CSV table of C-alpha atoms in Angstrom, one decimal:
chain,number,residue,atom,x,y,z
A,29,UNK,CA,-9.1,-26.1,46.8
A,30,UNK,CA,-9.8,-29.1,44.6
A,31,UNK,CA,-6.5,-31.5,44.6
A,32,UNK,CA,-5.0,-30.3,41.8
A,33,UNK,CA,-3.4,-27.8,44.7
A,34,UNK,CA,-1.8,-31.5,45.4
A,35,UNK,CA,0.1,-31.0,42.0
A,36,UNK,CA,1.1,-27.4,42.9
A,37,UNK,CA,2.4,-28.1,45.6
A,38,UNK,CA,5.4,-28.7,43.6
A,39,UNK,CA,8.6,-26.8,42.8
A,40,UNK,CA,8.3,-24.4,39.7
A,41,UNK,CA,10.8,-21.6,37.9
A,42,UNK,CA,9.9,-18.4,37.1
A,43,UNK,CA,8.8,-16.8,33.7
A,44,UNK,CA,12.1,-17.4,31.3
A,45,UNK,CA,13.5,-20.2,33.6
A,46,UNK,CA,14.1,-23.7,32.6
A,47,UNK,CA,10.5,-25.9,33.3
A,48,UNK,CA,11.5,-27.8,37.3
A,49,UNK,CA,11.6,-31.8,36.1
A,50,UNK,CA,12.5,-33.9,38.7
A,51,UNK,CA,13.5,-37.7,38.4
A,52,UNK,CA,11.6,-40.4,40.0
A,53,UNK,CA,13.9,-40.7,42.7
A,54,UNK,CA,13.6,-37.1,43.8
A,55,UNK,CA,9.9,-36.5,43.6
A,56,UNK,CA,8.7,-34.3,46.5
A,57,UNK,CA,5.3,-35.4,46.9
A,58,UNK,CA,6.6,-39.4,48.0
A,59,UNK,CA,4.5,-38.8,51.5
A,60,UNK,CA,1.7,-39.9,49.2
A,61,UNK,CA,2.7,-43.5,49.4
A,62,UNK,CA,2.4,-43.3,53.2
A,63,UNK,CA,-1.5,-43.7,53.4
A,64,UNK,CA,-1.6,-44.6,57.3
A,65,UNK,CA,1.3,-42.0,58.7
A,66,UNK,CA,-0.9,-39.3,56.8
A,67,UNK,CA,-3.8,-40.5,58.3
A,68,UNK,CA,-2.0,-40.4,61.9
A,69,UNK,CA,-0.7,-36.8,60.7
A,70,UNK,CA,-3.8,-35.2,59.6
A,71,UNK,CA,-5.7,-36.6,62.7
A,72,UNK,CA,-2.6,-35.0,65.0
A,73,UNK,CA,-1.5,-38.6,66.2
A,74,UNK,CA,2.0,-39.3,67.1
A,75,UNK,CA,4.5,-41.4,64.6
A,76,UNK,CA,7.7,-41.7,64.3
A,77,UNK,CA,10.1,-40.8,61.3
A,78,UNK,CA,10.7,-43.3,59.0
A,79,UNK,CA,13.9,-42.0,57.3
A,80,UNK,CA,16.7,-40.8,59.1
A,81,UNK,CA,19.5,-38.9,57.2
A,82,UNK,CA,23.0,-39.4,59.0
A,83,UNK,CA,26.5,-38.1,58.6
A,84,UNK,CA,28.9,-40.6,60.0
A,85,UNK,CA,32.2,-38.7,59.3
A,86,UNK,CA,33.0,-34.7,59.2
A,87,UNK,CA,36.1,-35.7,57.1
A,88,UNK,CA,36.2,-35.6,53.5
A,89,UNK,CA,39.2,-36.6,51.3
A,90,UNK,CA,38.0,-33.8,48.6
A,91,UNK,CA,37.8,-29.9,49.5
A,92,UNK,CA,35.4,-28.9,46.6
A,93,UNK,CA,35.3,-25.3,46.3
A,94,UNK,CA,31.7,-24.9,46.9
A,95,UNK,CA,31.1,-26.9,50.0
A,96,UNK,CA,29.0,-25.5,52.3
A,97,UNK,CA,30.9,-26.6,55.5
A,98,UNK,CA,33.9,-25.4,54.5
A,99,UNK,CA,32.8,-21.9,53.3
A,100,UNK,CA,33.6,-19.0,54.8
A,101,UNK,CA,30.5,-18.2,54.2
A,102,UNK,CA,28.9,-20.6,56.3
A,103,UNK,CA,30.6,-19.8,59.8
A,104,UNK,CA,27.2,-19.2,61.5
A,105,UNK,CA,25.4,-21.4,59.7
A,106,UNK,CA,27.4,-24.6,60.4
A,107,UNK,CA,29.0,-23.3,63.2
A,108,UNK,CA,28.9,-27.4,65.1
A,109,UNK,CA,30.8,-28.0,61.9
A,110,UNK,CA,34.6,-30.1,62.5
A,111,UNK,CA,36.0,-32.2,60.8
A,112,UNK,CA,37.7,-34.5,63.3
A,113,UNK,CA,33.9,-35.6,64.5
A,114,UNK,CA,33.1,-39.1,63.6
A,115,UNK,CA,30.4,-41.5,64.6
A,116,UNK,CA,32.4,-45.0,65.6
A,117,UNK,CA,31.6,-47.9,64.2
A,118,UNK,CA,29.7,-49.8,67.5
A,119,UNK,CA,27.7,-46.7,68.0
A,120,UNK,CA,27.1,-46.4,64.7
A,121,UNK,CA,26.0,-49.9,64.1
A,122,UNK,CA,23.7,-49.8,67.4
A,123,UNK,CA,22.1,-46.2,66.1
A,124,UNK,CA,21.0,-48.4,63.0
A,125,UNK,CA,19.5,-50.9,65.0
A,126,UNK,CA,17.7,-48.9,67.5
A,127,UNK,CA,16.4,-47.0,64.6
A,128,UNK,CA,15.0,-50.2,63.0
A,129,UNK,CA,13.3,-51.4,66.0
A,130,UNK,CA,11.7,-47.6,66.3
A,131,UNK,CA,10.1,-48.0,63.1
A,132,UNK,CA,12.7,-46.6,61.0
A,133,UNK,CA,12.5,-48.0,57.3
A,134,UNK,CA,15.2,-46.4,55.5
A,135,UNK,CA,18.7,-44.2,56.1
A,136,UNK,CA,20.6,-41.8,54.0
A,137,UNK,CA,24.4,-41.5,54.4
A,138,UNK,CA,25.5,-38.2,53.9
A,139,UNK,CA,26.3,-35.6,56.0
A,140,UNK,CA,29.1,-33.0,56.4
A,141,UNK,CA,32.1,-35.4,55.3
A,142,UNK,CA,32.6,-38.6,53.2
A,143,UNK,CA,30.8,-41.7,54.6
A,144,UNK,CA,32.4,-44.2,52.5
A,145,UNK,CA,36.2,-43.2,54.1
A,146,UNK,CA,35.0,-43.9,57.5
A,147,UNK,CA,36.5,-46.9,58.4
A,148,UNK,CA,34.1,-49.0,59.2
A,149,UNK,CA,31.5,-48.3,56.3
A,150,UNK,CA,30.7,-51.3,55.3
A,151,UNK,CA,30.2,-53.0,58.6
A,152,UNK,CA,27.7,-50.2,59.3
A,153,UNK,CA,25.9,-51.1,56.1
A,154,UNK,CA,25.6,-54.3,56.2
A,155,UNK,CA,24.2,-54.2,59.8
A,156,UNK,CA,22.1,-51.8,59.0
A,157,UNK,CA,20.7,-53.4,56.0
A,158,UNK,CA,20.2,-57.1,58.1
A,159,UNK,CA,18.0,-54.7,60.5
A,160,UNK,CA,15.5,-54.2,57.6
A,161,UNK,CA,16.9,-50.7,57.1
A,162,UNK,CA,17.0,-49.4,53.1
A,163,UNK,CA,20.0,-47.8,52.5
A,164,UNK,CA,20.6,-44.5,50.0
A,165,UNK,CA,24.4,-42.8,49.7
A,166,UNK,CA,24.8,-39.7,48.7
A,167,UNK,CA,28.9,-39.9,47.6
A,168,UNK,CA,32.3,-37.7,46.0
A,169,UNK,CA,32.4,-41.4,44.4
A,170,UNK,CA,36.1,-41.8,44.9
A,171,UNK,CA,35.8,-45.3,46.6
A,172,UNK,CA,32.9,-46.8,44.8
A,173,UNK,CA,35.8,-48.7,42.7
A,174,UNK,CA,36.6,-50.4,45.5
A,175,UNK,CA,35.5,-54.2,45.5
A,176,UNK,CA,34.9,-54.0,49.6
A,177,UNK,CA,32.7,-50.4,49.0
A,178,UNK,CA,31.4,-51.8,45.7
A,179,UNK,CA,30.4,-54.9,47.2
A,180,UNK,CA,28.5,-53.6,49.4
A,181,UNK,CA,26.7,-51.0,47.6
A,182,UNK,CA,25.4,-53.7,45.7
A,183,UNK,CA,24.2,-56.0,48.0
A,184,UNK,CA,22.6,-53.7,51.1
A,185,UNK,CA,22.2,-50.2,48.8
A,186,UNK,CA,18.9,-49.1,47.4
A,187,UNK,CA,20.5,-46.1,45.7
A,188,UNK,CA,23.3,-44.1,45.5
A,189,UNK,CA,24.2,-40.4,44.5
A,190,UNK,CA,27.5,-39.1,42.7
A,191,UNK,CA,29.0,-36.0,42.9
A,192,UNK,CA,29.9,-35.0,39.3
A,193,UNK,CA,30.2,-31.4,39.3
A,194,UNK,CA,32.3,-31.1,35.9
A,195,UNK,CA,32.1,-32.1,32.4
A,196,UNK,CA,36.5,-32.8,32.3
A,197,UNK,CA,38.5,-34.0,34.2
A,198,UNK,CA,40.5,-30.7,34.5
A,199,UNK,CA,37.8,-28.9,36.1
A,200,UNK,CA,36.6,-31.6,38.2
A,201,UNK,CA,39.9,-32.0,39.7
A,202,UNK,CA,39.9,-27.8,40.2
A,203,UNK,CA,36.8,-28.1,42.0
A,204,UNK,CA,37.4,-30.7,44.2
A,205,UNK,CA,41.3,-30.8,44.5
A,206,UNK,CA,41.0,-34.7,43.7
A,207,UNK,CA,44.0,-36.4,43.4
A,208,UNK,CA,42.4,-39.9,42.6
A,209,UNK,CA,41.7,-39.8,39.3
A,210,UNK,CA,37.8,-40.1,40.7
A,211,UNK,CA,36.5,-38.6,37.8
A,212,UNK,CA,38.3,-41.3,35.5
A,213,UNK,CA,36.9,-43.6,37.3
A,214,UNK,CA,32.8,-43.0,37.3
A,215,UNK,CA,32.6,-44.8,33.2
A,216,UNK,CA,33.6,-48.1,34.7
A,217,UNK,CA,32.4,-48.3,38.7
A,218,UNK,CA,28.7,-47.0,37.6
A,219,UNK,CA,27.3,-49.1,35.1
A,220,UNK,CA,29.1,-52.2,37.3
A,221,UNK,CA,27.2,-51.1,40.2
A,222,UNK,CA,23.9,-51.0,38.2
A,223,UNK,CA,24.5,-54.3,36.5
A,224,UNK,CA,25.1,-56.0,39.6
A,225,UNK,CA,22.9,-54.5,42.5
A,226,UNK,CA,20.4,-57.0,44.4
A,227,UNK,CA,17.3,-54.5,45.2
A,228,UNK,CA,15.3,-54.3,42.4
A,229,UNK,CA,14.3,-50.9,42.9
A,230,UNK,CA,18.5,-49.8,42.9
A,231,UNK,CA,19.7,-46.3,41.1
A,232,UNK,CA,22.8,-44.6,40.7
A,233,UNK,CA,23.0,-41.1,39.6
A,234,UNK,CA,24.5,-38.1,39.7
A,235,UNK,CA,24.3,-34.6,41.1
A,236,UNK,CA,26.0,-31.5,39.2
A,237,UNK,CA,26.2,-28.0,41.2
A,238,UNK,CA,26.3,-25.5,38.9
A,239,UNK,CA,28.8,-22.9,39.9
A,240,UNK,CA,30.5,-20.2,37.6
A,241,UNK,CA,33.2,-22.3,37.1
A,242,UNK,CA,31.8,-25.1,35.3
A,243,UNK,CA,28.3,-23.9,34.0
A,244,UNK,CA,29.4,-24.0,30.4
A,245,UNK,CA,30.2,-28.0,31.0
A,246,UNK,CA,26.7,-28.6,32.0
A,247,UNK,CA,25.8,-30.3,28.2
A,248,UNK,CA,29.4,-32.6,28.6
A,249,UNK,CA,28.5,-33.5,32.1
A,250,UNK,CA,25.3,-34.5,31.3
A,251,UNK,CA,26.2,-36.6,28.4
A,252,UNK,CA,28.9,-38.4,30.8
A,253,UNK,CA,26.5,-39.2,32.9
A,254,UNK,CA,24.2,-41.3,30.3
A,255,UNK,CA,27.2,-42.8,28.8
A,256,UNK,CA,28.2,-44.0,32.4
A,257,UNK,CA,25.1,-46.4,32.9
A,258,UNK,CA,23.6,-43.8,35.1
A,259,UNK,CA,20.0,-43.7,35.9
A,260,UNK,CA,19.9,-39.8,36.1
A,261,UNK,CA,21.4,-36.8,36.3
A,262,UNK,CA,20.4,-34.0,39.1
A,263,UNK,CA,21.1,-29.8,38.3
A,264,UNK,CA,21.2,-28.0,41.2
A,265,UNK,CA,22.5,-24.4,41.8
A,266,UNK,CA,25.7,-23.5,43.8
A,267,UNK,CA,23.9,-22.7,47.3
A,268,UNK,CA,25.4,-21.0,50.5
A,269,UNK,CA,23.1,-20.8,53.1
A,270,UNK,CA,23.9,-17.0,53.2
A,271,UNK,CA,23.8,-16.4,49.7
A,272,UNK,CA,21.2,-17.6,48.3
A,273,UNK,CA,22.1,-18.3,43.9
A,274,UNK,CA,23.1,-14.9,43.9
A,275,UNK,CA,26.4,-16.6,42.6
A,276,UNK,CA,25.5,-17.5,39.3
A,277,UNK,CA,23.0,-14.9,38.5
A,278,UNK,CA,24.5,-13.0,36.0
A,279,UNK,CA,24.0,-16.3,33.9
A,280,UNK,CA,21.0,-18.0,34.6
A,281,UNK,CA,19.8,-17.1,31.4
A,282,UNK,CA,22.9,-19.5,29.8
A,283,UNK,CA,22.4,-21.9,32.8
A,284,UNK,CA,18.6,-22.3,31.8
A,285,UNK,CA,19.2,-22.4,28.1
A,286,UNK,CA,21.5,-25.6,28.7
A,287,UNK,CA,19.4,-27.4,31.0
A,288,UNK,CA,16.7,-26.8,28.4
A,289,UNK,CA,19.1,-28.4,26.3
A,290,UNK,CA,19.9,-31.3,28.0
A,291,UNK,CA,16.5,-32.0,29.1
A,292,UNK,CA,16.0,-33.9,25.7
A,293,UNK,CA,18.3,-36.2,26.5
A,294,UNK,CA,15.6,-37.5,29.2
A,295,UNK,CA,14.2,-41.3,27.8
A,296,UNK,CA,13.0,-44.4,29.5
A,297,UNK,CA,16.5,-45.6,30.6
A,298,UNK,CA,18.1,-42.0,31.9
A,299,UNK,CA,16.5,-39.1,33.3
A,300,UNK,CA,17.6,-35.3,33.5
A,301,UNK,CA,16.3,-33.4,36.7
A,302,UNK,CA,16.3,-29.8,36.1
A,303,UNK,CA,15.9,-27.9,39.6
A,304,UNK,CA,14.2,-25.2,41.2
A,305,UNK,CA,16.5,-22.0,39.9
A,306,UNK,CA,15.7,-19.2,42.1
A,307,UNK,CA,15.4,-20.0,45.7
A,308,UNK,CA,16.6,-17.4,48.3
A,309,UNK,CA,19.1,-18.1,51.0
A,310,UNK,CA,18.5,-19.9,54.3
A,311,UNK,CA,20.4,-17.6,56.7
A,312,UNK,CA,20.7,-13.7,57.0
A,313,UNK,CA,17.2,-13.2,55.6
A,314,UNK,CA,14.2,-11.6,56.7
A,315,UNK,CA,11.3,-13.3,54.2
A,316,UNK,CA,9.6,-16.1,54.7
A,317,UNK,CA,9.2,-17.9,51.6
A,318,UNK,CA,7.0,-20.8,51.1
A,319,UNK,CA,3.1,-21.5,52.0
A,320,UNK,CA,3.2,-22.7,55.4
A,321,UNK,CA,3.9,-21.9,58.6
A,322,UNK,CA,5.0,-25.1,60.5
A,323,UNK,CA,7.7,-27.9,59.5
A,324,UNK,CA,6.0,-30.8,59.2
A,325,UNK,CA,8.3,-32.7,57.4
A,326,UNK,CA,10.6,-33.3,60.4
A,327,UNK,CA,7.7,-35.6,61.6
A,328,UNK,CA,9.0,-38.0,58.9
A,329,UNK,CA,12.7,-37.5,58.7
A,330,UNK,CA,15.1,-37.0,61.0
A,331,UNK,CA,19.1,-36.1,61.0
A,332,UNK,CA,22.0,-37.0,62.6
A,333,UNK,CA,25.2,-35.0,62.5
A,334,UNK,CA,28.4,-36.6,63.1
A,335,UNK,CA,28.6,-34.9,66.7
A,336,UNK,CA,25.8,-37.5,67.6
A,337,UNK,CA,23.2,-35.1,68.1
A,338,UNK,CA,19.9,-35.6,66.4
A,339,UNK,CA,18.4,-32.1,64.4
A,340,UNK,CA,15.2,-31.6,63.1
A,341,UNK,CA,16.4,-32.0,59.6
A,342,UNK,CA,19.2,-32.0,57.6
A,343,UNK,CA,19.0,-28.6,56.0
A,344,UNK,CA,20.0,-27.1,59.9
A,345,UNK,CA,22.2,-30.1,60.7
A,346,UNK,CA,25.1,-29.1,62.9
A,347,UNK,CA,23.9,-25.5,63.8
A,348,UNK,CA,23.6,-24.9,67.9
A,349,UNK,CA,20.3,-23.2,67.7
A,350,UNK,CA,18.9,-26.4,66.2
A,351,UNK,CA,20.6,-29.2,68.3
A,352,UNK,CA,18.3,-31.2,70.0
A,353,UNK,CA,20.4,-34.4,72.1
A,354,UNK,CA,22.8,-36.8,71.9
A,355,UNK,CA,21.7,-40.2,70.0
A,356,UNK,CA,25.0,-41.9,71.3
A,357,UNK,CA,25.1,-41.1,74.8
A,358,UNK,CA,21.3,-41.3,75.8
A,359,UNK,CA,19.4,-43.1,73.0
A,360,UNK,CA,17.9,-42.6,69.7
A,361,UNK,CA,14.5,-43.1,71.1
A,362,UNK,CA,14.9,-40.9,74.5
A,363,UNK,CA,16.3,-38.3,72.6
A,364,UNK,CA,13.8,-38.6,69.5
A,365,UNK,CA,10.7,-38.6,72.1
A,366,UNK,CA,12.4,-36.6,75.2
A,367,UNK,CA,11.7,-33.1,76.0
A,368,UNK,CA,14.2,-31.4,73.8
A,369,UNK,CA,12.6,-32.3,70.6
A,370,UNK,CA,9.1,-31.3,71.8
A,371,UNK,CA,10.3,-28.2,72.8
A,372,UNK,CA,11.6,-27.5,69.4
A,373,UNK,CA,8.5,-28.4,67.9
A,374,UNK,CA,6.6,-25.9,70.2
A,375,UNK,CA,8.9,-22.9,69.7
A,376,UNK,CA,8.9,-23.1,65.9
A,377,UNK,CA,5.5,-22.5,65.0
A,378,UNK,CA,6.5,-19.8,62.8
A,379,UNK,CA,9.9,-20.8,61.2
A,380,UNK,CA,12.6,-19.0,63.0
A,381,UNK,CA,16.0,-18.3,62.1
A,382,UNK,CA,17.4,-20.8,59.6
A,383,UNK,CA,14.0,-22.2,58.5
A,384,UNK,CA,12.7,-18.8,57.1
A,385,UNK,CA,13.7,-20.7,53.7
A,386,UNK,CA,12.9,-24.5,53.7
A,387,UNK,CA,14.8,-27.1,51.1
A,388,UNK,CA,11.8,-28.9,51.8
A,389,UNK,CA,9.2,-26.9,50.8
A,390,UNK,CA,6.9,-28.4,48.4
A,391,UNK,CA,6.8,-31.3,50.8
A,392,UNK,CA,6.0,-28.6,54.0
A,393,UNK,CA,3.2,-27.2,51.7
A,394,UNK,CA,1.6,-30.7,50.8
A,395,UNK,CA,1.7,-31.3,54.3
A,396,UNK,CA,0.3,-28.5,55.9
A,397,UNK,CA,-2.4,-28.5,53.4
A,398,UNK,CA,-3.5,-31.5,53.9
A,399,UNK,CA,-3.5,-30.6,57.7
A,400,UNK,CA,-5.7,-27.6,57.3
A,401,UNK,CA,-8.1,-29.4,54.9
A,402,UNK,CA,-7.7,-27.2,52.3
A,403,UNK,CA,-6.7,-30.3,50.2
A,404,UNK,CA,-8.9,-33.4,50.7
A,405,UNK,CA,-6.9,-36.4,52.0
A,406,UNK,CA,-8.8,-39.1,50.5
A,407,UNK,CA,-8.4,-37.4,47.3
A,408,UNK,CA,-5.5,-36.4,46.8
A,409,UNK,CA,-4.2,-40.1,47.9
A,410,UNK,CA,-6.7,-41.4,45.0
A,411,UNK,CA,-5.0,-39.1,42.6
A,412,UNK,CA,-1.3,-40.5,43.2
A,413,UNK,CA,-2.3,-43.8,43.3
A,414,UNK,CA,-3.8,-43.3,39.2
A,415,UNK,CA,-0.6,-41.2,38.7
A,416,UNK,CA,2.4,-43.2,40.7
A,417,UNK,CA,1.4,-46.7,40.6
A,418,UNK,CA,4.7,-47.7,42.2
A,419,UNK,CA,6.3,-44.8,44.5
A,420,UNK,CA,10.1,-45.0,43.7
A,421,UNK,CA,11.8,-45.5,47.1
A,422,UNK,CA,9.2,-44.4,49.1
A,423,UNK,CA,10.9,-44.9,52.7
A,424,UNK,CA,13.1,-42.2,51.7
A,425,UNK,CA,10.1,-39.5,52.2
């Protein structure tokens, strides 16, 4: 293969689908920017990940009505799932810095609750952040009008994620039983986060899952979402693991035409990510999808579920088939290079169970390619560097 396979390896639609655009932030192919891990990882040395995604909190003070962890649907899938888990603050702030000293560049807070309600939040970032850690939030947004949350978004943050999920305030607050006025709120705490963040590289943007309830608000929502001061909006489709988009099928051809729609409101100061449509379901499936036959990405990124336990990734966070040790009670490292997680990597050779269908594909494929050669290193690195100059926030892989 010549490296334009290096190009394919990225997400596309099917014939009469909406063209995939993804923002800057989101780009799959960011392992490019890591010149000596790929090096290590095509020559089969060791490295550590350099992104860790972490839930601190299984509360949430919103019950959106297409959560994943509290679906019905999801009972097998999440089944570590509870909401009364939470990562204190001293373990949490000692997790950051054992992952710093570890070689850990940058952490996501997300996870199966609301980060920014756990009490000691901001404590946690800003220790983080004085470790040399790069900090990304992915957010329901209802505190982010706080001065002690905003605050510290803009001084330790590199970027943060909204959930919008409505184009009025009436079906926002349907979907997510706010209570708030959250929604109200985005015009104003946005564009003063923007305006006033330190790292140069920040952005704030926001994430709409397309459900059958608000796919007709797709256009207003997206509109909000430039008028706000955001830096992009991100389409994505309602997803259960078990289920797949089956959901919103009987529209996709009205979901596609609107995203087509709202892709021209794309310019140098906003971006519109238009998604991958038709992806199957994680769990309860028989198919493997995808071109490769190893996860390689979970050499590069890690996951921490509020339990404490480290998982391979985040897409099988919190599932008991999946659970590899406890960070809090023995160590990020002795867990991270202990028995457990080799084991795991030995008896998934061929993506069992909940990895027959991988969030992360077009970075799996990129990777295994490279492994087998069947895309030149060397040049595919060349190419990125004409193409992305400067990788946006490249320590979250």
């Amino acid at each position: 293969m010549s490296d334009e396979s290096y190009r394919s390896a990225r997400p596309t639609n099917g014939d009469g689908l909406a063209e995939v655009t993804l923002d800057q932030a989101h780009a799959p192919d960011k392992v490019l920017a890591h010149e000596d891990l790929l090096r290590k990882f095509v020559n089969g040395e060791s490295f550590r990940p350099v992104h860790m995604r972490v839930g601190i909190m299984g509360a949430c003070n919103m019950r959106c009505n297409f959560c994943n962890f509290h679906s019905p649907n999801e009972e097998n899938f999440y089944d570590l799932f509870s909401f009364k888990d939470a990562i204190p603050t001293d373990k949490s702030v000692r997790l950051m810095r054992e992952f710093a000293e570890s070689g850990g560049r940058a952490v996501t807070f997300c996870g199966s609750g609301e980060c920014t309600i756990h009490r000691g939040y901001t404590e946690i970032c800003n220790s983080g952040h004085a470790a040399g850690l790069r900090i990304g939030l992915i957010t329901n947004g209802s505190r982010l009008h706080r001065d002690d949350i905003a605050d510290c978004v803009v001084n330790t943050h590199t970027w943060v994620r909204i959930g919008l999920n409505a184009g009025t305030e009436a079906t926002f607050n349907d979907i997510t039983r706010d209570r708030e006025r959250t929604f109200t709120s985005f015009l104003g705490s946005v564009r003063r986060l923007r305006d006033n963040a330190v790292d140069p590289d920040f952005r704030i943007g926001f994430n709409f899952v397309i459900t059958m309830q608000n796919y007709r608000e797709i256009s207003q929502a997206a509109r909000i979402a430039r008028d706000s001061g955001a830096h992009y909006v991100r389409f994505e489709p309602e997803f259960y693991s078990s289920m797949g988009h089956e959901t919103i099928e009987q529209v996709m051809a009205e979901v596609s035409a609107s995203l087509d729609d709202v892709s021209t409101l794309s310019s140098e100061e906003f971006e519109v990510s238009v998604p991958k449509l038709d992806r199957g379901p994680m769990d309860q499936v028989e198919s493997v999808e995808g071109d490769f036959d190893h996860c390689h990405y979970s050499r590069f990124v890690t996951a921490v579920g509020a339990d404490g336990h480290l998982y391979p990734c985040p897409q099988v966070h919190l599932n008991s088939r999946y659970r590899i040790g406890n960070v809090l009670e023995d160590g990020y490292l002795k867990v991270l290079e202990g028995g457990a997680r080799a084991e795991w990597e030995s008896s998934n050779p061929l993506r069992t169970d909940l990895c027959k269908s991988c969030f992360y594909r077009p970075q799996n494929e990129l990777l295994e390619w490279l492994r087998k050669g069947r895309i030149k290193l060397d040049d595919a690195l060349n190419t990125y560097r004409v193409e992305v100059p400067h990788a946006l926030h490249a320590d979250f892989v």
